[in-house]
C-alpha positions as a printed NumPy array, in Angstrom:
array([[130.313, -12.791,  83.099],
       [134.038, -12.294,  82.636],
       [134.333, -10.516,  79.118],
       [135.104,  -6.765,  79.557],
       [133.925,  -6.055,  76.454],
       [129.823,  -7.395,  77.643],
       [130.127,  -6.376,  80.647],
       [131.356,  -2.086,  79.532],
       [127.771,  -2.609,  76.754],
       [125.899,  -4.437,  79.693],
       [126.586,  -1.076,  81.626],
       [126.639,   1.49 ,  79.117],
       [122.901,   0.052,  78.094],
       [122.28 ,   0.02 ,  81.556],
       [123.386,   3.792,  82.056],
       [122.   ,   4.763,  78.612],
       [117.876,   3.424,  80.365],
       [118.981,   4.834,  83.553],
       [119.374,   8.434,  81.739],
       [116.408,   7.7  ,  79.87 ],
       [114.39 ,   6.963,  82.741],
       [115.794,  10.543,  84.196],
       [114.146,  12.417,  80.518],
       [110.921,  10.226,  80.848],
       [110.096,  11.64 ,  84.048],
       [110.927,  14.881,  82.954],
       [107.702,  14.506,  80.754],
       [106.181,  13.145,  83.479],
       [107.038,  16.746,  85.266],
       [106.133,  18.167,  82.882],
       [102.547,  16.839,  82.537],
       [101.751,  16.17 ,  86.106],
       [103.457,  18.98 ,  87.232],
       [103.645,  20.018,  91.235],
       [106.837,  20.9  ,  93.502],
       [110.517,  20.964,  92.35 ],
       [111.697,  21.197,  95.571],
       [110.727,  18.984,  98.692],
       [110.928,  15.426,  99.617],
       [108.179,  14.362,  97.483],
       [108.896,  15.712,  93.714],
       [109.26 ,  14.671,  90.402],
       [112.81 ,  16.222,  90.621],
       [114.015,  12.889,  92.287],
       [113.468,  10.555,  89.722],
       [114.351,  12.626,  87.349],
       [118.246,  14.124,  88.753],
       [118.686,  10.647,  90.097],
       [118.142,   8.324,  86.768],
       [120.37 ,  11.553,  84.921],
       [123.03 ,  11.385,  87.458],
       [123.492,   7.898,  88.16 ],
       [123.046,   6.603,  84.831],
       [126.121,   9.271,  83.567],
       [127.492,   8.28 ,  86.27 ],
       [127.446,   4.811,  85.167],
       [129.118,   5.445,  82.003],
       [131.245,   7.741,  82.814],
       [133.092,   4.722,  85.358],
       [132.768,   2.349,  83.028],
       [134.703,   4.381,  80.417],
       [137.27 ,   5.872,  83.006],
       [137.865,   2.588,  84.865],
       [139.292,   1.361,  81.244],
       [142.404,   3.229,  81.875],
       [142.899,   2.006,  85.287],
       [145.576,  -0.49 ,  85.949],
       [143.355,  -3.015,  87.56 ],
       [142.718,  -6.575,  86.715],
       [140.132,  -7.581,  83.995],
       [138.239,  -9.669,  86.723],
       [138.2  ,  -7.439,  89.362],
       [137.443,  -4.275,  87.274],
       [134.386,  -6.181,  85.826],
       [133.11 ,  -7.804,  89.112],
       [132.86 ,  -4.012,  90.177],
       [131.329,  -2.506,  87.351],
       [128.406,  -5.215,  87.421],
       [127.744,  -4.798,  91.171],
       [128.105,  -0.575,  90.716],
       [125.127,  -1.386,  87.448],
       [123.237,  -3.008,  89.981],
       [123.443,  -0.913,  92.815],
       [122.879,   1.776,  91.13 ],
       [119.671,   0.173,  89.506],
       [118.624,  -0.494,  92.714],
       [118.513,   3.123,  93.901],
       [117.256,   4.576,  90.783],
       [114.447,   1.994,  91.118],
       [113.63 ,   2.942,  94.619],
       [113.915,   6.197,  94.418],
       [111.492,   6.385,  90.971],
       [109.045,   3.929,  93.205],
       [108.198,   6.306,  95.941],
       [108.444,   9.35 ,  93.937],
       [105.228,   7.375,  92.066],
       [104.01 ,   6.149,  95.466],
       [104.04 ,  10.035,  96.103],
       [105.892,   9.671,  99.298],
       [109.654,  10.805, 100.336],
       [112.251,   8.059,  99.503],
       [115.156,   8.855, 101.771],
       [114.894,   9.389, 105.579],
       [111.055,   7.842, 105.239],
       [110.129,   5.732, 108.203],
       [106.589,   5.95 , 108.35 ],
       [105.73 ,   2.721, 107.146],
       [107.507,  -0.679, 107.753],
       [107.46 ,  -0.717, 103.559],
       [108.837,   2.651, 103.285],
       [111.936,   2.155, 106.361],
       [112.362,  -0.814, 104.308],
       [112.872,   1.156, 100.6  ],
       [115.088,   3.935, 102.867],
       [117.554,   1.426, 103.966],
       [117.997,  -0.422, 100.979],
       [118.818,   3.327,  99.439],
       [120.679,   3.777, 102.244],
       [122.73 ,   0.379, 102.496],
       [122.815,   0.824,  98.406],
       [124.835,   4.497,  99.202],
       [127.22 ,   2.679, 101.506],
       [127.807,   0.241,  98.896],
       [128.393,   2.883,  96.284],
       [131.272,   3.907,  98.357],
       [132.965,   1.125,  99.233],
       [132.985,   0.324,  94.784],
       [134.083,   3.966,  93.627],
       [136.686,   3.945,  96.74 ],
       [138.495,   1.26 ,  95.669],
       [138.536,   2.826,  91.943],
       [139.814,   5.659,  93.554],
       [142.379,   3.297,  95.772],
       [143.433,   1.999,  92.191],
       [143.867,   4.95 ,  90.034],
       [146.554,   6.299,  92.579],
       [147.827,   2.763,  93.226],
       [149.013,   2.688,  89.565],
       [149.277,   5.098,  86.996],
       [145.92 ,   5.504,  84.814],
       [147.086,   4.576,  81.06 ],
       [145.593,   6.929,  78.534],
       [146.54 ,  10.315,  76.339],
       [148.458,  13.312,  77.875],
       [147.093,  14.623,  81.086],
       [144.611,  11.663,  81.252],
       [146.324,  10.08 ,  84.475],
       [145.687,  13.748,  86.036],
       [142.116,  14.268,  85.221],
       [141.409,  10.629,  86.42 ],
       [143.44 ,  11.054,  89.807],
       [141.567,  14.546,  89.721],
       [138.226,  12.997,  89.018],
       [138.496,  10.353,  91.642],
       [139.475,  12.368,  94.267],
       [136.637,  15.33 ,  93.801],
       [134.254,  12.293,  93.649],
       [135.156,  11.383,  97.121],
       [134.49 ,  14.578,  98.361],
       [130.861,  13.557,  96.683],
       [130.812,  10.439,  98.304],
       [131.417,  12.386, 101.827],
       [128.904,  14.882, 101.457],
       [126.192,  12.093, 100.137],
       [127.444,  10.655, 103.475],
       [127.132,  13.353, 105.895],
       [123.776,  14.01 , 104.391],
       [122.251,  10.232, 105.02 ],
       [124.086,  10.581, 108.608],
       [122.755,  14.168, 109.408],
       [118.943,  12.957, 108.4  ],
       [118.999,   9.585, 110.165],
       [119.691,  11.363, 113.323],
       [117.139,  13.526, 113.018],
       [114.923,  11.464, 112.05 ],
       [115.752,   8.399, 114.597],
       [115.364,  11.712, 117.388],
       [111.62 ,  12.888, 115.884],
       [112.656,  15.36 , 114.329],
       [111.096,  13.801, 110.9  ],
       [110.342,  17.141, 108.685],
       [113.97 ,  18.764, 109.385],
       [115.363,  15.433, 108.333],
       [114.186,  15.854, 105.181],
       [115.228,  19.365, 104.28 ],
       [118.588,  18.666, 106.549],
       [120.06 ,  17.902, 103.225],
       [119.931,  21.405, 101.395],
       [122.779,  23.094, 102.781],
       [125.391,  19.922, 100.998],
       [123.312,  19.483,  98.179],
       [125.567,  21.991,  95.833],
       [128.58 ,  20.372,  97.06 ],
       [127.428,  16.785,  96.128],
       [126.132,  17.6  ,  92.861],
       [129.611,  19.981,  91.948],
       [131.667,  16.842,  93.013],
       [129.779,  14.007,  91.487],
       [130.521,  14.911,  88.059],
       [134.403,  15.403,  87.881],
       [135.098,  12.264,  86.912],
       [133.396,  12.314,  83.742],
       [134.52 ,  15.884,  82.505],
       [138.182,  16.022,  83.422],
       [138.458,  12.48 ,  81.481],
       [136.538,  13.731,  78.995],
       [138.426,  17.337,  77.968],
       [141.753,  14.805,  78.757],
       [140.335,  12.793,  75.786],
       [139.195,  15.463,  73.349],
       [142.511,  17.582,  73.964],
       [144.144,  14.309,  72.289],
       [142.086,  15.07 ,  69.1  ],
       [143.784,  19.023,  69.346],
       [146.785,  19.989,  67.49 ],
       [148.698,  21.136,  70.384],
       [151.589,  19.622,  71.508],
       [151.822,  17.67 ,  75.055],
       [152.287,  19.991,  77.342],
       [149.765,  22.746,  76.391],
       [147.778,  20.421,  76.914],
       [148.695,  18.771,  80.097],
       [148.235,  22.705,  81.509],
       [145.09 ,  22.729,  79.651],
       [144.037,  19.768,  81.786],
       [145.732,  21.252,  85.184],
       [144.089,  24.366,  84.622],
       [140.73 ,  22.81 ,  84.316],
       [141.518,  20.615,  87.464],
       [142.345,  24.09 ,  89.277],
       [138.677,  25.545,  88.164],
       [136.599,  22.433,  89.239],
       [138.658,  21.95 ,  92.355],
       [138.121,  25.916,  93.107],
       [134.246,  25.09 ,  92.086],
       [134.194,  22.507,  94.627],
       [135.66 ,  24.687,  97.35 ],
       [133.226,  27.229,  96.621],
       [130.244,  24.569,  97.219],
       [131.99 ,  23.766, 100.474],
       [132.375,  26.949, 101.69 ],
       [128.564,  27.401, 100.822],
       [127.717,  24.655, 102.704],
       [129.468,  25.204, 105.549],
       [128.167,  28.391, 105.958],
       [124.235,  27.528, 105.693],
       [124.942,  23.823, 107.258]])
């Protein structure tokens, strides 16, 4: 499947049931009810399907302004839809098995789902680090202050992709040592910080692209867009420094 054009609706539609899987377990919450918090909580499915599915869109849309070869750019985008598929899926199947999903070895089926969602995270950042490689290889086409918020947006996300990181890393350890309960609430402290970062990438893009709409001229709004870069950037710092100090 070479044509950009199916593959951006193969991934939007994909993103569009990934969200919807995110709301349906919200009624699910909201039915069943039980914990927010903990390992074993409707909260997974439910912040996982929202995030990755947004997520989903959000590349496929941004990666359109990237200078990047038809091909390539589509071979990605189907094996990010997949991958991120796969650890929605996972993640909604324990959370329905009613047992943790991440850092779970208890059973040879459940250190089986952990992997994959763990080997599915590594591939995650291998695919949005080479978007980010690309959109500071080559200027990002686009409307005034567009190749900023999409630089912007890729490099916050990698600060995402490290934290997600350090949090996997952090709960293996503890987990591989016995130490199988503070494995799974290892991950609080980095949490904010992951969840601050993951998102830039779809609203710097996004005020880039409505402030194209505005009547200003060019370069109110290219400080419009720097000033909003500033603001998540300082957000971002503040979730570090957070983290830091409860890690």
């Amino acid at each position: 499947m070479e044509n950009p054009r199916v593959v951006d609706r193969l991934c939007h539609t994909t993103g569009l049931l990934l969200v919807l899987s995110g709301l349906v377990h919200l009624g699910v919450f909201a039915v069943d009810g039980g914990p927010w918090d903990g390992p074993v909580s409707w909260r997974k499915p439910i912040t996982f399907g929202l995030s990755f599915g947004l997520t989903l869109i959000a590349l496929t849309w941004v990666t359109s302004y990237l200078r990047t070869g038809p091909r390539l750019r589509s071979t990605l985008l189907l094996v990010l839809a997949a991958d991120c598929v796969v650890e929605v899926g996972g993640i909604t199947l324990q959370a329905w098995r009613r047992v943790p999903s991440h850092l779970n070895m208890e059973t040879p089926f459940d250190t089986a789902v952990s992997m994959t969602l763990a080997v599915g995270g590594g591939v995650l950042v291998v695919l949005l680090t080479l978007f980010a490689v690309a959109s500071f290889r080559h200027r990002p086409t686009g409307p005034t202050g567009m190749a900023l918020a999409v630089r912007s947006g890729f490099a916050i996300l990698l600060v995402a992709l490290a934290s997600g990181a350090a949090m996997i890393a952090r709960g293996v350890v503890l987990t591989r040592t016995g130490h199988q309960e503070a494995a799974y609430h290892s991950t609080a402290p980095l949490k904010p910080l992951h969840g601050v970062s993951l998102h830039a990438v779809l609203v710097l893009p996004a005020l880039a692209r409505l402030l194209s709409r505005s009547p200003w001229d060019e370069r109110t709004r290219r400080r419009i867009v720097a000033t909003a870069v500033g603001c998540y950037a300082a957000a971002v710092a503040g979730a570090g420094v957070w983290a830091v100090l409860t890690y």
